[in-house]
mmCIF file of C-alpha atoms and ligand atoms in Angstrom:
data_model
loop_
_atom_site.group_PDB
_atom_site.id
_atom_site.type_symbol
_atom_site.label_atom_id
_atom_site.label_comp_id
_atom_site.label_asym_id
_atom_site.label_seq_id
_atom_site.Cartn_x
_atom_site.Cartn_y
_atom_site.Cartn_z
ATOM 1 C CA UNK A 299 0.000 0.000 0.000
ATOM 2 C CA UNK A 300 1.257 3.415 -0.915
ATOM 3 C CA UNK A 301 1.196 5.932 1.888
ATOM 4 C CA UNK A 302 0.686 9.538 0.932
ATOM 5 C CA UNK A 303 2.913 12.022 2.692
ATOM 6 C CA UNK A 304 0.975 15.120 3.711
ATOM 7 C CA UNK A 305 3.034 17.789 5.405
ATOM 8 C CA UNK A 306 2.156 21.324 6.479
ATOM 9 C CA UNK A 307 5.054 23.687 7.188
ATOM 10 C CA UNK A 308 4.613 26.816 9.294
ATOM 11 C CA UNK A 309 7.080 29.506 10.198
ATOM 12 C CA UNK A 310 7.853 33.196 10.410
ATOM 13 C CA UNK A 311 8.691 35.191 7.343
ATOM 14 C CA UNK A 312 12.480 35.182 7.019
ATOM 15 C CA UNK A 313 12.814 31.727 8.624
ATOM 16 C CA UNK A 314 14.142 30.282 5.359
ATOM 17 C CA UNK A 315 10.917 28.381 4.840
ATOM 18 C CA UNK A 316 10.760 28.646 1.044
ATOM 19 C CA UNK A 317 14.214 27.179 0.478
ATOM 20 C CA UNK A 318 13.782 24.433 3.066
ATOM 21 C CA UNK A 319 10.325 23.534 1.760
ATOM 22 C CA UNK A 320 11.567 23.166 -1.819
ATOM 23 C CA UNK A 321 14.395 20.898 -0.667
ATOM 24 C CA UNK A 322 12.199 18.832 1.669
ATOM 25 C CA UNK A 323 9.501 18.373 -0.989
ATOM 26 C CA UNK A 324 12.107 17.104 -3.451
ATOM 27 C CA UNK A 325 13.452 14.709 -0.824
ATOM 28 C CA UNK A 326 9.956 13.417 -0.006
ATOM 29 C CA UNK A 327 9.018 13.262 -3.710
ATOM 30 C CA UNK A 328 5.833 15.282 -3.169
ATOM 31 C CA UNK A 329 4.709 18.515 -4.865
ATOM 32 C CA UNK A 330 5.679 21.720 -3.043
ATOM 33 C CA UNK A 331 2.379 23.591 -2.812
ATOM 34 C CA UNK A 332 3.092 27.232 -1.993
ATOM 35 C CA UNK A 333 0.159 29.629 -1.897
ATOM 36 C CA UNK A 334 2.345 32.439 -3.243
ATOM 37 C CA UNK A 335 3.298 30.320 -6.277
ATOM 38 C CA UNK A 336 -0.314 29.205 -6.740
ATOM 39 C CA UNK A 337 -1.538 32.787 -6.965
ATOM 40 C CA UNK A 338 1.220 33.749 -9.374
ATOM 41 C CA UNK A 339 0.492 30.729 -11.597
ATOM 42 C CA UNK A 340 -3.273 31.302 -11.617
ATOM 43 C CA UNK A 341 -2.817 35.005 -12.329
ATOM 44 C CA UNK A 342 -0.381 34.238 -15.170
ATOM 45 C CA UNK A 343 -2.847 31.753 -16.687
ATOM 46 C CA UNK A 344 -5.647 34.290 -16.359
ATOM 47 C CA UNK A 345 -8.033 31.859 -14.647
ATOM 48 C CA UNK A 346 -11.150 33.100 -12.876
ATOM 49 C CA UNK A 347 -9.620 32.391 -9.439
ATOM 50 C CA UNK A 348 -6.408 34.096 -10.526
ATOM 51 C CA UNK A 349 -8.301 37.158 -11.744
ATOM 52 C CA UNK A 350 -10.236 37.404 -8.487
ATOM 53 C CA UNK A 351 -7.082 37.048 -6.395
ATOM 54 C CA UNK A 352 -5.201 39.590 -8.533
ATOM 55 C CA UNK A 353 -7.988 42.108 -7.954
ATOM 56 C CA UNK A 354 -7.410 41.858 -4.187
ATOM 57 C CA UNK A 355 -3.646 42.078 -4.616
ATOM 58 C CA UNK A 356 -3.967 45.148 -6.849
ATOM 59 C CA UNK A 357 -6.217 46.811 -4.274
ATOM 60 C CA UNK A 358 -3.554 46.079 -1.651
ATOM 61 C CA UNK A 359 -5.946 43.982 0.428
ATOM 62 C CA UNK A 360 -5.733 40.456 1.790
ATOM 63 C CA UNK A 361 -7.144 37.683 -0.357
ATOM 64 C CA UNK A 362 -10.210 36.289 1.471
ATOM 65 C CA UNK A 363 -9.861 32.882 3.157
ATOM 66 C CA UNK A 364 -12.501 31.282 0.955
ATOM 67 C CA UNK A 365 -10.638 32.155 -2.219
ATOM 68 C CA UNK A 366 -7.310 30.876 -0.862
ATOM 69 C CA UNK A 367 -8.990 27.700 0.344
ATOM 70 C CA UNK A 368 -10.560 27.085 -3.092
ATOM 71 C CA UNK A 369 -7.193 27.514 -4.733
ATOM 72 C CA UNK A 370 -5.379 25.237 -2.260
ATOM 73 C CA UNK A 371 -8.014 22.482 -2.327
ATOM 74 C CA UNK A 372 -8.065 22.547 -6.124
ATOM 75 C CA UNK A 373 -4.271 22.081 -6.149
ATOM 76 C CA UNK A 374 -4.304 19.308 -3.510
ATOM 77 C CA UNK A 375 -6.893 17.500 -5.617
ATOM 78 C CA UNK A 376 -4.566 17.296 -8.642
ATOM 79 C CA UNK A 377 -3.295 13.869 -9.732
ATOM 80 C CA UNK A 378 0.257 14.221 -8.410
ATOM 81 C CA UNK A 379 -0.906 15.284 -4.939
ATOM 82 C CA UNK A 380 -3.573 12.577 -4.874
ATOM 83 C CA UNK A 381 -0.925 9.979 -5.637
ATOM 84 C CA UNK A 382 2.049 11.096 -3.535
ATOM 85 C CA UNK A 383 0.765 13.662 -1.055
ATOM 86 C CA UNK A 384 2.038 17.214 -0.699
ATOM 87 C CA UNK A 385 4.049 19.710 1.217
ATOM 88 C CA UNK A 386 1.836 22.700 1.974
ATOM 89 C CA UNK A 387 3.683 25.993 2.498
ATOM 90 C CA UNK A 388 2.019 29.312 3.402
ATOM 91 C CA UNK A 389 -1.395 27.903 4.291
ATOM 92 C CA UNK A 390 -3.067 27.715 6.741
ATOM 93 C CA UNK A 391 -1.904 30.860 8.530
ATOM 94 C CA UNK A 392 -4.807 31.209 10.945
ATOM 95 C CA UNK A 393 -6.913 28.898 13.085
ATOM 96 C CA UNK A 394 -9.966 29.643 10.914
ATOM 97 C CA UNK A 395 -8.050 28.616 7.780
ATOM 98 C CA UNK A 396 -6.790 25.442 9.449
ATOM 99 C CA UNK A 397 -10.279 24.467 10.561
ATOM 100 C CA UNK A 398 -11.685 25.206 7.101
ATOM 101 C CA UNK A 399 -9.006 23.071 5.434
ATOM 102 C CA UNK A 400 -9.733 20.103 7.690
ATOM 103 C CA UNK A 401 -13.460 20.585 7.195
ATOM 104 C CA UNK A 402 -13.033 20.219 3.444
ATOM 105 C CA UNK A 403 -10.370 17.480 3.370
ATOM 106 C CA UNK A 404 -11.188 15.671 6.592
ATOM 107 C CA UNK A 405 -8.621 14.531 9.129
ATOM 108 C CA UNK A 406 -6.409 13.268 6.336
ATOM 109 C CA UNK A 407 -5.557 16.858 5.408
ATOM 110 C CA UNK A 408 -2.173 16.415 7.118
ATOM 111 C CA UNK A 409 -0.038 13.731 8.752
ATOM 112 C CA UNK A 410 2.171 16.284 10.417
ATOM 113 C CA UNK A 411 2.369 20.055 10.922
ATOM 114 C CA UNK A 412 5.941 21.252 11.346
ATOM 115 C CA UNK A 413 6.766 24.633 12.801
ATOM 116 C CA UNK A 414 10.120 25.841 11.531
ATOM 117 C CA UNK A 415 11.038 27.917 14.538
ATOM 118 C CA UNK A 416 13.397 30.849 14.052
ATOM 119 C CA UNK A 417 13.126 33.578 16.698
ATOM 120 C CA UNK A 418 12.138 37.121 15.796
ATOM 121 C CA UNK A 419 15.591 38.341 16.879
ATOM 122 C CA UNK A 420 17.106 36.252 14.070
ATOM 123 C CA UNK A 421 14.612 36.951 11.270
ATOM 124 C CA UNK A 422 14.394 40.729 11.901
ATOM 125 C CA UNK A 423 17.905 41.590 10.641
ATOM 126 C CA UNK A 424 17.471 39.152 7.741
ATOM 127 C CA UNK A 425 14.281 40.861 6.606
ATOM 128 C CA UNK A 426 15.773 44.318 7.100
ATOM 129 C CA UNK A 427 18.718 43.318 4.879
ATOM 130 C CA UNK A 428 16.543 42.340 1.903
ATOM 131 C CA UNK A 429 17.129 44.517 -1.140
ATOM 132 C CA UNK A 430 15.586 44.628 -4.572
ATOM 133 C CA UNK A 431 16.717 46.376 -7.744
ATOM 134 C CA UNK A 432 14.111 48.924 -8.840
ATOM 135 C CA UNK A 433 15.157 48.420 -12.457
ATOM 136 C CA UNK A 434 15.781 44.693 -13.060
ATOM 137 C CA UNK A 435 14.075 43.229 -10.002
ATOM 138 C CA UNK A 436 17.160 41.282 -8.842
ATOM 139 C CA UNK A 437 17.013 40.496 -5.126
ATOM 140 C CA UNK A 438 20.021 40.574 -2.825
ATOM 141 C CA UNK A 439 20.994 40.820 0.799
ATOM 142 C CA UNK A 440 22.786 43.892 2.136
ATOM 143 C CA UNK A 441 25.827 43.390 4.347
ATOM 144 C CA UNK A 442 25.382 44.474 7.988
ATOM 145 C CA UNK A 443 25.648 48.238 8.245
ATOM 146 C CA UNK A 444 25.467 48.722 4.470
ATOM 147 C CA UNK A 445 23.771 51.800 3.016
ATOM 148 C CA UNK A 446 20.003 51.672 2.386
ATOM 149 C CA UNK A 447 20.516 52.535 -1.273
ATOM 150 C CA UNK A 448 23.117 50.882 -3.496
ATOM 151 C CA UNK A 449 23.935 50.220 -7.148
ATOM 152 C CA UNK A 450 22.779 46.988 -8.797
ATOM 153 C CA UNK A 451 25.677 44.683 -9.661
ATOM 154 C CA UNK A 452 23.716 43.235 -12.550
ATOM 155 C CA UNK A 453 22.286 46.269 -14.325
ATOM 156 C CA UNK A 454 23.656 49.366 -12.572
ATOM 157 C CA UNK A 455 20.151 50.314 -11.398
ATOM 158 C CA UNK A 456 19.074 51.487 -7.960
ATOM 159 C CA UNK A 457 18.908 48.868 -5.225
ATOM 160 C CA UNK A 458 16.725 49.639 -2.187
ATOM 161 C CA UNK A 459 14.450 47.952 0.307
ATOM 162 C CA UNK A 460 11.084 46.867 -1.017
ATOM 163 C CA UNK A 461 8.451 49.467 -0.249
ATOM 164 C CA UNK A 462 6.660 47.014 2.065
ATOM 165 C CA UNK A 463 9.903 46.193 3.903
ATOM 166 C CA UNK A 464 10.116 49.230 6.166
ATOM 167 C CA UNK A 465 11.105 48.455 9.781
ATOM 168 C CA UNK A 466 7.557 49.237 10.821
ATOM 169 C CA UNK A 467 5.995 46.927 8.228
ATOM 170 C CA UNK A 468 8.402 44.093 9.113
ATOM 171 C CA UNK A 469 7.564 44.421 12.833
ATOM 172 C CA UNK A 470 3.858 44.514 12.019
ATOM 173 C CA UNK A 471 4.010 41.364 9.859
ATOM 174 C CA UNK A 472 5.981 39.446 12.484
ATOM 175 C CA UNK A 473 3.583 40.541 15.247
ATOM 176 C CA UNK A 474 0.649 39.415 13.092
ATOM 177 C CA UNK A 475 2.279 36.036 12.567
ATOM 178 C CA UNK A 476 2.789 35.549 16.320
ATOM 179 C CA UNK A 477 -0.796 36.577 17.031
ATOM 180 C CA UNK A 478 -2.360 34.386 14.344
ATOM 181 C CA UNK A 479 -0.114 31.354 14.568
ATOM 182 C CA UNK A 480 -0.456 30.916 18.353
ATOM 183 C CA UNK A 481 -4.019 29.515 18.290
ATOM 184 C CA UNK A 482 -3.299 27.547 15.083
ATOM 185 C CA UNK A 483 -0.211 25.879 16.577
ATOM 186 C CA UNK A 484 -2.123 24.976 19.783
ATOM 187 C CA UNK A 485 -4.887 23.494 17.653
ATOM 188 C CA UNK A 486 -2.412 21.355 15.677
ATOM 189 C CA UNK A 487 -0.800 20.348 18.975
ATOM 190 C CA UNK A 488 -4.176 19.244 20.387
ATOM 191 C CA UNK A 489 -4.663 17.116 17.268
ATOM 192 C CA UNK A 490 -1.290 15.484 17.929
ATOM 193 C CA UNK A 491 0.078 16.779 14.622
ATOM 194 C CA UNK A 492 2.520 19.485 15.713
ATOM 195 C CA UNK A 493 6.295 19.027 15.704
ATOM 196 C CA UNK A 494 8.591 21.985 16.418
ATOM 197 C CA UNK A 495 11.904 22.154 14.595
ATOM 198 C CA UNK A 496 14.760 24.484 15.496
ATOM 199 C CA UNK A 497 15.327 26.458 12.303
ATOM 200 C CA UNK A 498 18.524 28.181 13.432
ATOM 201 C CA UNK A 499 21.867 26.967 12.139
ATOM 202 C CA UNK A 500 23.420 25.344 9.108
ATOM 203 C CA UNK A 501 20.829 24.777 6.321
ATOM 204 C CA UNK A 502 21.927 21.120 5.950
ATOM 205 C CA UNK A 503 21.351 20.520 9.674
ATOM 206 C CA UNK A 504 17.941 22.224 9.508
ATOM 207 C CA UNK A 505 17.029 20.065 6.498
ATOM 208 C CA UNK A 506 17.842 16.880 8.433
ATOM 209 C CA UNK A 507 15.888 18.089 11.469
ATOM 210 C CA UNK A 508 12.876 18.669 9.208
ATOM 211 C CA UNK A 509 13.254 15.235 7.670
ATOM 212 C CA UNK A 510 13.446 13.665 11.150
ATOM 213 C CA UNK A 511 10.318 15.579 12.188
ATOM 214 C CA UNK A 512 8.371 14.183 9.220
ATOM 215 C CA UNK A 513 9.778 10.712 9.832
ATOM 216 C CA UNK A 514 8.656 10.873 13.473
ATOM 217 C CA UNK A 515 5.042 10.896 12.250
ATOM 218 C CA UNK A 516 5.378 9.011 8.968
ATOM 219 C CA UNK A 517 7.918 6.229 9.611
ATOM 220 C CA UNK A 518 7.617 4.764 6.113
ATOM 221 C CA UNK A 519 8.366 7.867 4.057
ATOM 222 C CA UNK A 520 9.900 6.993 0.745
ATOM 223 C CA UNK A 521 13.586 7.813 0.496
ATOM 224 C CA UNK A 522 14.647 9.629 -2.628
HETATM 225 ZN ZN1 ZN B 757 19.312 45.684 -11.467
#
């Protein structure tokens, strides 16, 4: 019998979640389902869901839970995810979203929910160091103490922080995460699904901790 591997990964912005999720999904041989990527793909294809989501993005407002849920469930229902399982990244973010997901998919929505834990004191300087070129869009990381504005190494354009990466906005997003994730994490814990993983340190070590966390709940994960 083939066991599907269904993993939810949670973590603060700046915790290195995207990179670790891509690597873990490849290792587990499951699709990496990231809500950010889903929205971009739907918008690029011009689907109805994509158009609706883009309208919220363009207005600078949050995409409603129902729309995100539709998009996620549709993706988790695709052949590859039905066969192998999935690694869900970026959803759910709130208790309401978690409950809605399990209402639709049932208790088989996840075998394990892993919190990649990197303290605010570590992610803050990382987020503050993010830079983007206003001309070519290249992203980079400023050295500690570097100037706020620099010259792009690729195109000679102007490199600055993203407009939504002010200190205030970063603090606000991290505070929102702490507020929203608290009840969600407790809920996963009550279900016996939560495993916390220390996300600080060498990326290879973090990868192996994540793999161990998944293995602790799914002993027969396929090795790739
Ligand atoms: Zn550039």
